[in-house]
Short mmCIF file of C-alpha atoms and ligand atoms in Angstrom, two decimals:
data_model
loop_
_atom_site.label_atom_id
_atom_site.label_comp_id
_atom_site.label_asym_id
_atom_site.label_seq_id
_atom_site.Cartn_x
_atom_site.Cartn_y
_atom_site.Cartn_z
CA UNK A 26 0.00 0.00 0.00
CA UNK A 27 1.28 3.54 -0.88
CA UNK A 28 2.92 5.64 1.94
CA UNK A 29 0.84 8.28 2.96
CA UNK A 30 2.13 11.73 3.95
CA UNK A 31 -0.13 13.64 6.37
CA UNK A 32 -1.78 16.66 4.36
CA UNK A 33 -0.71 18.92 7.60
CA UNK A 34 0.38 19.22 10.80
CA UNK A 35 -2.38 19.12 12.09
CA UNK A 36 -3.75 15.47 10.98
CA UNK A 37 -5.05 13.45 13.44
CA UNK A 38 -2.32 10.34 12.71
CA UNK A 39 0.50 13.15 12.81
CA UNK A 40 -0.56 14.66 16.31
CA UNK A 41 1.44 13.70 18.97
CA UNK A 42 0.40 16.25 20.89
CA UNK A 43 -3.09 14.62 21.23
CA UNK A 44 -1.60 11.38 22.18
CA UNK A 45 0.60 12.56 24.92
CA UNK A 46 -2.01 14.57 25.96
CA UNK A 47 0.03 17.26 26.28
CA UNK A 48 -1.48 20.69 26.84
CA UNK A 49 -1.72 23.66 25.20
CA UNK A 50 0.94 26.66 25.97
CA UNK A 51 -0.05 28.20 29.25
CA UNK A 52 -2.22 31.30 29.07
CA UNK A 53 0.10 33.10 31.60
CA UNK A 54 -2.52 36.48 31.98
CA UNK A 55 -4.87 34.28 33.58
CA UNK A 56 -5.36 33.96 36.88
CA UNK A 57 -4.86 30.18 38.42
CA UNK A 58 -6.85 28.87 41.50
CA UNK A 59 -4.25 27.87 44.51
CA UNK A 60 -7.73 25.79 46.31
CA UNK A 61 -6.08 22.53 44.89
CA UNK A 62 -2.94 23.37 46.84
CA UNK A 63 -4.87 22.24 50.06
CA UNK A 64 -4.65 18.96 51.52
CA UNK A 65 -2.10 17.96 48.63
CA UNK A 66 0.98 16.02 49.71
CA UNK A 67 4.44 17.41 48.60
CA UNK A 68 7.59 16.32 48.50
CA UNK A 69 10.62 18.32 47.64
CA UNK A 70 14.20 17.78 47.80
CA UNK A 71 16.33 20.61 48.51
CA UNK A 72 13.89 22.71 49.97
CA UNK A 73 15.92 23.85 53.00
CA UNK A 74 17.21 26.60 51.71
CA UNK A 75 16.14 28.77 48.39
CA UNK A 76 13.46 28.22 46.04
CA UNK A 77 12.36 24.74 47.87
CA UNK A 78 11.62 26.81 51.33
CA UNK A 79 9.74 29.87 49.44
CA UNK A 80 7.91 26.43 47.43
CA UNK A 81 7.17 25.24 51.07
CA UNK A 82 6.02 28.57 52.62
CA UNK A 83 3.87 29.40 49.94
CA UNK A 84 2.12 26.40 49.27
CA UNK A 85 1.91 25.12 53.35
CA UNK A 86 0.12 28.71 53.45
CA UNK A 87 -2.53 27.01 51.44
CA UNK A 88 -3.54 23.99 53.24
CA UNK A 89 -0.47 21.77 51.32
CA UNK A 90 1.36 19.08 53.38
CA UNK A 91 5.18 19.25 53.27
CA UNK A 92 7.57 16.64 53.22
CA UNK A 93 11.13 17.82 52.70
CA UNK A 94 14.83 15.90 51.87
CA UNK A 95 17.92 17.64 52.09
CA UNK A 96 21.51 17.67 53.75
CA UNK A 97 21.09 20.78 55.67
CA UNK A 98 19.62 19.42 58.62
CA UNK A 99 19.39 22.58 61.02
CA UNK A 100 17.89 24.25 58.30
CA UNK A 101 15.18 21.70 57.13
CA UNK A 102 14.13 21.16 60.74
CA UNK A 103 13.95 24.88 61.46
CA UNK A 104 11.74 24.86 58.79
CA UNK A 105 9.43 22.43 59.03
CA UNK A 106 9.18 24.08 63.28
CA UNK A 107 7.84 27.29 61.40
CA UNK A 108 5.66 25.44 58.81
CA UNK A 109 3.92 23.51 61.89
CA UNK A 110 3.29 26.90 63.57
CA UNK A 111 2.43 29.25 60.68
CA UNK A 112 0.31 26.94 58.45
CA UNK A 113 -3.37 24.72 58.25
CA UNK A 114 -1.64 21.24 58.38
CA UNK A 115 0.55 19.76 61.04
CA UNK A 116 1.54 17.18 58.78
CA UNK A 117 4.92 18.26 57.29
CA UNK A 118 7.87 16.61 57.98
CA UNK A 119 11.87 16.71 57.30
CA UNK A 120 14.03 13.91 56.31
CA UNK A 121 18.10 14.24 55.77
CA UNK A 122 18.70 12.62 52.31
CA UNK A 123 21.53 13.11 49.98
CA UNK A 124 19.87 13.10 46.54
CA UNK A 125 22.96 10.90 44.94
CA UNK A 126 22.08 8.22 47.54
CA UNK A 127 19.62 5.73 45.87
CA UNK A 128 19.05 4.29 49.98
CA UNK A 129 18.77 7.72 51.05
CA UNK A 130 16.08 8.49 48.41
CA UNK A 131 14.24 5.08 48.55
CA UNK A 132 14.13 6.07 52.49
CA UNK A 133 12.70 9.70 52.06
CA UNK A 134 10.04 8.68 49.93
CA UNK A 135 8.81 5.96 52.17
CA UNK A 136 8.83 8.03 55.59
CA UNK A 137 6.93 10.93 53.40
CA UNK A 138 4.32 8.55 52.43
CA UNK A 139 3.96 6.89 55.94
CA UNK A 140 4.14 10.48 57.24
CA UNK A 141 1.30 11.71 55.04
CA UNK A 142 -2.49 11.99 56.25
CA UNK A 143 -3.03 10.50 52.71
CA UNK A 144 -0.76 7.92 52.81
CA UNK A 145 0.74 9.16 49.46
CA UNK A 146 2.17 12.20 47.85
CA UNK A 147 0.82 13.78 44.97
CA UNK A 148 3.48 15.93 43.99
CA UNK A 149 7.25 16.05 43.99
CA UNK A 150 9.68 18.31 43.34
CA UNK A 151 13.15 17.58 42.36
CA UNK A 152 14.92 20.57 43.52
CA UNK A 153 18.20 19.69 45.33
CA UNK A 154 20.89 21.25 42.72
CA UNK A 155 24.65 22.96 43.34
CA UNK A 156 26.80 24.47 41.02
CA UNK A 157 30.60 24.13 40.59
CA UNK A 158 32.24 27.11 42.20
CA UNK A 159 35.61 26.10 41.14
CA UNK A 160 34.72 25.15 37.42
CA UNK A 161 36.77 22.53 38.03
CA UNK A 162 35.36 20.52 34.87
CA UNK A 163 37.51 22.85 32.48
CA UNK A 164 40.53 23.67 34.34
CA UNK A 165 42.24 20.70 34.65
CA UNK A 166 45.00 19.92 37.52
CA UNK A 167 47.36 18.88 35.31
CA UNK A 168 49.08 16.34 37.20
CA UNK A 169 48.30 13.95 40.19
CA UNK A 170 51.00 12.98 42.77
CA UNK A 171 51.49 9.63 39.65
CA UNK A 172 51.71 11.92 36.99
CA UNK A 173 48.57 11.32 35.91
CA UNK A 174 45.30 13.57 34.65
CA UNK A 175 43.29 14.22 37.78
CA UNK A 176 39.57 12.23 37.27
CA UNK A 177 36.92 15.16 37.40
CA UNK A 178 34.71 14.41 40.38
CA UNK A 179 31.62 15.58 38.57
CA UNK A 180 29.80 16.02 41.78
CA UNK A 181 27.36 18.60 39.56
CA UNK A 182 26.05 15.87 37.19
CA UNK A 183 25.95 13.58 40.79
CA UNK A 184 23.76 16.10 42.04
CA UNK A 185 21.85 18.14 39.16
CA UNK A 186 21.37 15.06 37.09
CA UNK A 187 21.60 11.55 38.82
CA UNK A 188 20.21 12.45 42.14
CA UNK A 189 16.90 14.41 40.04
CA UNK A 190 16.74 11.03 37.76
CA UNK A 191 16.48 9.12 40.81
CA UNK A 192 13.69 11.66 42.06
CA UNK A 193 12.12 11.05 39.26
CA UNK A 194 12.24 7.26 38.96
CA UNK A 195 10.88 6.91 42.37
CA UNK A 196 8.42 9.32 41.67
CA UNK A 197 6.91 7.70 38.83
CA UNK A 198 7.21 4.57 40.94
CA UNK A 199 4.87 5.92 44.03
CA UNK A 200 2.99 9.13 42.49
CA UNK A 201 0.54 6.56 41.02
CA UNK A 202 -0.17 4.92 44.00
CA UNK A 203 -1.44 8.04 45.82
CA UNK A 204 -5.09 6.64 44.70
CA UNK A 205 -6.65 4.23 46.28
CA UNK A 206 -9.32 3.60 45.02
CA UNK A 207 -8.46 4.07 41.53
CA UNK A 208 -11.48 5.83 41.03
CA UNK A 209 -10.95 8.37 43.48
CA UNK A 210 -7.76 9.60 41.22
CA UNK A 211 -5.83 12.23 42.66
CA UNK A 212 -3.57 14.34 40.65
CA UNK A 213 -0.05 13.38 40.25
CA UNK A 214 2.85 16.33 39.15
CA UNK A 215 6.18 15.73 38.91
CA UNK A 216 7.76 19.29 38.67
CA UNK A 217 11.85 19.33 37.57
CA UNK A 218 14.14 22.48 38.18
CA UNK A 219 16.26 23.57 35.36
CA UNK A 220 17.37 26.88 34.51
CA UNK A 221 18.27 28.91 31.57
CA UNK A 222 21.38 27.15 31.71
CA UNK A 223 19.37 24.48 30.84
CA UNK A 224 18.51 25.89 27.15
CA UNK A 225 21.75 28.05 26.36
CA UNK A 226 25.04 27.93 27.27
CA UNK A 227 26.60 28.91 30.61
CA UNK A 228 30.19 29.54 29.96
CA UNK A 229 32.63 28.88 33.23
CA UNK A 230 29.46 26.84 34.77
CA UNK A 231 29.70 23.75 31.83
CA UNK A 232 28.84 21.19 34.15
CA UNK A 233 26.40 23.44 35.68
CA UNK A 234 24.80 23.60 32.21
CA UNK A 235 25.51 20.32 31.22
CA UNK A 236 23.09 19.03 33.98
CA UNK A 237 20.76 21.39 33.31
CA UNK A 238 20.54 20.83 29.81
CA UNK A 239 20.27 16.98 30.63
CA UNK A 240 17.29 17.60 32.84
CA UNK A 241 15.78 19.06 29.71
CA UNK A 242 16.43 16.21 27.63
CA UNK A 243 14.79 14.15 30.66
CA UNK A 244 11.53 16.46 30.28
CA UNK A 245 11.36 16.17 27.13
CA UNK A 246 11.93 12.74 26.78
CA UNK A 247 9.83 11.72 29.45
CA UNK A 248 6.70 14.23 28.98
CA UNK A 249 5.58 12.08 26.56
CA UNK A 250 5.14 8.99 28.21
CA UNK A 251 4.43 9.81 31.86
CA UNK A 252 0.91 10.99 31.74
CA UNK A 253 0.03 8.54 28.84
CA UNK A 254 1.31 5.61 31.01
CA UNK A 255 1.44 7.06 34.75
CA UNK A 256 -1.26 9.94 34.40
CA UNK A 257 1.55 11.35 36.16
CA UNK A 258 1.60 15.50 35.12
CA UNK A 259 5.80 16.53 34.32
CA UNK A 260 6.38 20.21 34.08
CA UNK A 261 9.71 21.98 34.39
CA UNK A 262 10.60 25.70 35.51
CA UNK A 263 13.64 27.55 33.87
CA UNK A 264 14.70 30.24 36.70
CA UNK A 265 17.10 32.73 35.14
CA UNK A 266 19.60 34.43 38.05
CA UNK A 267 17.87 34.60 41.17
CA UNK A 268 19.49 35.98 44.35
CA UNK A 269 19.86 32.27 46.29
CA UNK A 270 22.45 31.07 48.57
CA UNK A 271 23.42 29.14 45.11
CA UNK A 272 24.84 32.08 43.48
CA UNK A 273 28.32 31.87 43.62
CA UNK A 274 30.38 35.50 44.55
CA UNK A 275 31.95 35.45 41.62
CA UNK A 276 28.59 35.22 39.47
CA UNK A 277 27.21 37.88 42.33
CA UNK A 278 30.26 39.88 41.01
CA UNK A 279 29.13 39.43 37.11
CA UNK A 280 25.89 39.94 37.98
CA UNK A 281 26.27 43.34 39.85
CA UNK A 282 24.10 46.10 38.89
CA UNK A 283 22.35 43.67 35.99
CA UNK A 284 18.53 42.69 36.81
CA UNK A 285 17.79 39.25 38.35
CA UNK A 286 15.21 37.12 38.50
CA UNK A 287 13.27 37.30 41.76
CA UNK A 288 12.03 34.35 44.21
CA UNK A 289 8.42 35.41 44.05
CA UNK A 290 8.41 35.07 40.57
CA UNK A 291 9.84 31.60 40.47
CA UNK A 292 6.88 30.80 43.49
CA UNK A 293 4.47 32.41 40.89
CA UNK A 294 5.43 30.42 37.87
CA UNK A 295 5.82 27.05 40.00
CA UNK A 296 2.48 27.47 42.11
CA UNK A 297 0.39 28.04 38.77
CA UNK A 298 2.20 24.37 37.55
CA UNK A 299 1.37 22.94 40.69
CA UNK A 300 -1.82 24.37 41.28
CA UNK A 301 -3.08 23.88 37.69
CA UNK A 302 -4.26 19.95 37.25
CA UNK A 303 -4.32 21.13 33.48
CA UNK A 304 -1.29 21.57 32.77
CA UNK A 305 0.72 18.98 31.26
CA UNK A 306 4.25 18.89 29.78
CA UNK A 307 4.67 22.40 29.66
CA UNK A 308 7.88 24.89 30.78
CA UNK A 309 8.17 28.00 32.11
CA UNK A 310 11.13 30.41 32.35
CA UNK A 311 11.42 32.79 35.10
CA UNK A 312 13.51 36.07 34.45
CA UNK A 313 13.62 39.86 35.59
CA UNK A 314 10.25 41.40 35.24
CA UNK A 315 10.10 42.93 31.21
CA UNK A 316 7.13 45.17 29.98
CA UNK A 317 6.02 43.90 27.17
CA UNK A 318 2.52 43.71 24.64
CA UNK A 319 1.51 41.24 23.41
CA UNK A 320 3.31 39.15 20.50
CA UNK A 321 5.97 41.89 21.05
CA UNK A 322 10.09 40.94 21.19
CA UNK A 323 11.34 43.52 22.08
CA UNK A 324 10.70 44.07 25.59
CA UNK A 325 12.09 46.73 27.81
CA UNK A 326 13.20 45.98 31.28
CA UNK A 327 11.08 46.85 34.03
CA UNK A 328 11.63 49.68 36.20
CA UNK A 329 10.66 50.83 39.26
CA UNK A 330 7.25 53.13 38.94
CA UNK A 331 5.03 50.68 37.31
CA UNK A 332 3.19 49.71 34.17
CA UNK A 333 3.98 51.70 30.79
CA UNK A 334 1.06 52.52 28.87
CA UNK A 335 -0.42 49.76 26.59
CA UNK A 336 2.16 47.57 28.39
CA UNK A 337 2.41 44.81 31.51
CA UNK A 338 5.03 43.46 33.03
CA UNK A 339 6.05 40.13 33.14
CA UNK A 340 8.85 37.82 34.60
CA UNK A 341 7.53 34.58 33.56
CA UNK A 342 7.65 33.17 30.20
CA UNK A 343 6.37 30.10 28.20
CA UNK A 344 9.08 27.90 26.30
CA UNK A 345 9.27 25.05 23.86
CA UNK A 346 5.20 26.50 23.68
CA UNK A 347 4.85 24.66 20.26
CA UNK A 348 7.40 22.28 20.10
CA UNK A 349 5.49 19.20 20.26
CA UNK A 350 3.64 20.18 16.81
CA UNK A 351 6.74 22.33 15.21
CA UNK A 352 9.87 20.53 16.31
CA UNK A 353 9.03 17.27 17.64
CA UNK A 354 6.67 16.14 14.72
CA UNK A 355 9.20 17.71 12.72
CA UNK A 356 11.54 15.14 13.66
CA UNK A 357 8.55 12.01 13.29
CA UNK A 358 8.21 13.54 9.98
CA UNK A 359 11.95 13.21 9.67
CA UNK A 360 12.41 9.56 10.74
CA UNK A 361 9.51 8.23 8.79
CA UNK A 362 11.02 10.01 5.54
CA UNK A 363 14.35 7.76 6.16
CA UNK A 364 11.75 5.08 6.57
CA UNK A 365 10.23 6.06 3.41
CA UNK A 366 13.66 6.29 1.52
CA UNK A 367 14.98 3.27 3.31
CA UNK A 368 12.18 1.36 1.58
CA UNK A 369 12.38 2.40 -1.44
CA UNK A 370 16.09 2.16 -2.02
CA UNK A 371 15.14 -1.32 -0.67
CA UNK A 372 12.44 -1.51 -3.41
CA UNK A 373 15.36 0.32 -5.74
CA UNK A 374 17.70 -2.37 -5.27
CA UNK A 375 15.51 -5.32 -5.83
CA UNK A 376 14.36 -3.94 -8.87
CA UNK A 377 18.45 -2.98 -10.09
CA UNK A 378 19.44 -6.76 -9.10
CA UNK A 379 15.80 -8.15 -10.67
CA UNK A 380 17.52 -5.64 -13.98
CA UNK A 381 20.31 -7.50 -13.11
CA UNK A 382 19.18 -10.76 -13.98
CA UNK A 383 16.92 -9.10 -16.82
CA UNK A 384 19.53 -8.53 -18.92
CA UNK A 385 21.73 -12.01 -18.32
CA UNK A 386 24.32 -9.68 -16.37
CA UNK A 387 25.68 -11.33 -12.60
CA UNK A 388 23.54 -10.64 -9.67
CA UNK A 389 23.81 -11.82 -5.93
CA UNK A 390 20.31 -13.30 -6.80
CA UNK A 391 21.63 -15.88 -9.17
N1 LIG B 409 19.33 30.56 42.25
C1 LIG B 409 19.42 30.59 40.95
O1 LIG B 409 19.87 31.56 40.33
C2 LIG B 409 18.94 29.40 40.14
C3 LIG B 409 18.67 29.60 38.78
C4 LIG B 409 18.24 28.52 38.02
C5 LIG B 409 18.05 27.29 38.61
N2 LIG B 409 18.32 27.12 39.93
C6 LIG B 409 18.10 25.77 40.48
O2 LIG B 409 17.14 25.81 41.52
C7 LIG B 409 17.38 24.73 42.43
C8 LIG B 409 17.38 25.28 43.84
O3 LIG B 409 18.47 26.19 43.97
P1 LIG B 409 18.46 27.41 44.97
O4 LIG B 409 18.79 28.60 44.19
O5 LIG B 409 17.23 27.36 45.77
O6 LIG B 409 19.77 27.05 45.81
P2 LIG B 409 20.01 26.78 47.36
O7 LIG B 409 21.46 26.55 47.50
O8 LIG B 409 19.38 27.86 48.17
O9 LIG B 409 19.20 25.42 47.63
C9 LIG B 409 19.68 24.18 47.21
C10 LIG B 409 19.35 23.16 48.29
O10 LIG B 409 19.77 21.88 47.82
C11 LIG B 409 20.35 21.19 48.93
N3 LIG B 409 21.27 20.16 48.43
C12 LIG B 409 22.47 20.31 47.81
N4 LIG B 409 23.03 19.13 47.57
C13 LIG B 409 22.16 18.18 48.03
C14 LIG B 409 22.18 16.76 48.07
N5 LIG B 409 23.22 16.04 47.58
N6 LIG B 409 21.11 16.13 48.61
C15 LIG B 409 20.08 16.83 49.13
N7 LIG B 409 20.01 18.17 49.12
C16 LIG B 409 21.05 18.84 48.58
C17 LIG B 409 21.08 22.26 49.71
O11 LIG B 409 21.37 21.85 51.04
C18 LIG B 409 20.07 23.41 49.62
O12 LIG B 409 19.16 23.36 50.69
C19 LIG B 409 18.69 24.09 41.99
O13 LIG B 409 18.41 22.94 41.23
C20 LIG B 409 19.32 25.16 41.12
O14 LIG B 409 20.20 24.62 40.17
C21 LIG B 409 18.74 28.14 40.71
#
């Protein structure tokens, strides 16, 4: 039967966005409802410090239960002590975990679901991350006490990549057995923490980026498959500079006097993922506020003193908004043209050897 090529886009057998259910670009002017945020049961690594504790503030503020893995012990339990006495729930709780630990993970997940008035947890997010003050990755000792290379320790990929992979596995492992019964489905989110290292290069941070770009590769690998299979929802946020204890003093020193990204922003852009059951496979960058209209790219940085006329500000962004119809299917597209060709230089060589033997000459066939 003759290959058919899809007429558009847009054809039903060429839209993967309809089978991975993935949904459409966020409408970031409207308003989200943060009611869904009550009585859900959250896990995040690395929120003793940073963007994890705003992530716990905020959302324990809104009825959320809490359940938090990280090194920094003091911290995490200091926490959790202010959670208890600021928020609705009683129920959150601190583990120590080192994310690179596959016990240590295994462990947190299990005393957060045993600690949870649900008995599951609905949401996790994998936000334990460090950078590599020294960028050690690209300036190499040159010898060891035997003359030899010294091995990178590439405790940023441990961290950044393998430790959120784990996060991630186990997540997919338990998120779907928050419901019981079935029927009573709860939502399930799996929220990853990138950065805009994560889409373009960070020179002098290249392991840094490295990870970060790999935790994009894992989004967009896996955003395909994890609410098809798991109904398990996988978003990602892309912070851009944000004043954290992860900024390192040199970068503080780059950075001086240049805009960054703020915290509330980053709680504003990961709340409306979180709070939003609708959202699926989607990713959001967070930078310093812009004023911009609508459609327009060239936006002017925001300034104390308000709005512009005919312009709003913003500080969160949508990414990769079409690339499951204009990149992805571009590459399907791709693939099943080298299918196509493969076949018919298949076909073309049968018919060459079948001329082969046609015309008396010597053929493999004969
Ligand atoms: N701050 C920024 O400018 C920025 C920008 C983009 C992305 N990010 C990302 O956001 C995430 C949070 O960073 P932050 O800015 O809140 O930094 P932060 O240093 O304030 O918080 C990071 C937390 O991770 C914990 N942690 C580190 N190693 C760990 C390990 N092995 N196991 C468990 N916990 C560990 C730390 O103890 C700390 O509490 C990171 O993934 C980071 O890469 C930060």
């Amino acid at each position: 039967m003759a290959h058919q090529e899809p007429s558009s886009l847009s054809d039903s057998t060429w839209n993967v966005v309809d089978k991975i259910r993935q949904s459409p670009p966020v409408d970031l002017s409207k308003p989200y409802d943060t009611s869904t945020l009550s009585g859900k049961s959250i896990l995040i690594t690395g929120a003793a410090s940073g963007f994890g504790a705003a992530f716990a503030r905020h959302w324990a503020s809104h009825g959320a239960n809490i359940f938090i893995g990280d090194l920094n012990d003091t911290a995490g339990e200091q926490l959790i002590a202010e959670l208890r006495s600021s928020s609705p729930s009683q129920h959150h709780a601190y583990f120590h975990c080192d994310v690179t630990s596959w016990n240590d993970q295994v462990s947190l997940f299990k005393s957060a679901i045993a600690a949870s008035p649900t008995q599951g947890i609905d949401c996790v997010v994998a936000g334990a991350g460090i950078v590599d003050v020294a960028n050690s990755f690209d300036t190499p000792k040159s010898l060891d006490s035997n003359n030899e290379p010294v091995q990178p320790k590439l405790k940023v990929v441990e961290v950044n990549l393998k430790g959120v992979m784990y996060t991630t596995h186990l997540s997919l492992f338990y998120l779907p057995r928050n419901s019981t019964p079935e029927s009573e489905k709860r939502d399930r989110h799996i929220l990853l923490v990138s950065s805009v290292a994560g889409i373009m290069p960070l020179p002098s941070q290249t392991e840094y980026s490295a990870s970060k770009h790999a935790v994009m590769g894992l989004f967009r690998s896996l955003r395909s498959t994890s609410y098809m299979n798991h109904g398990v929802r996988l978003n990602v946020i892309n912070p851009y500079f944000v004043e954290t204890p992860l900024l390192t003093p040199g970068g503080r020193v780059l950075l001086a006097g240049a805009p960054k990204g703020k915290v509330e922003d980053v709680v504003d852009a990961a709340t409306r993922l979180v709070a939003d059951e609708g959202i699926v496979g989607r990713a959001l960058l967070i930078g310093p506020k812009m004023k911009v209209e609508e459609d327009d790219w060239m936006p002017s940085l925001d300034s104390p003193g308000g709005e512009e006329e005919g312009k709003r500000s913003r500080a969160v962004w949508e990414i990769y908004g079409h690339d499951y119809e204009k990149v992805e299917t571009f590459v399907w597209r791709y693939l099943t043209m080298l299918n196509v060709l493969k076949s018919v230089y298949g076909w073309k060589k049968t018919a060459m050897e079948w001329w082969g033997i046609f015309r008396g000459g010597s053929s493999s066939q004969q």
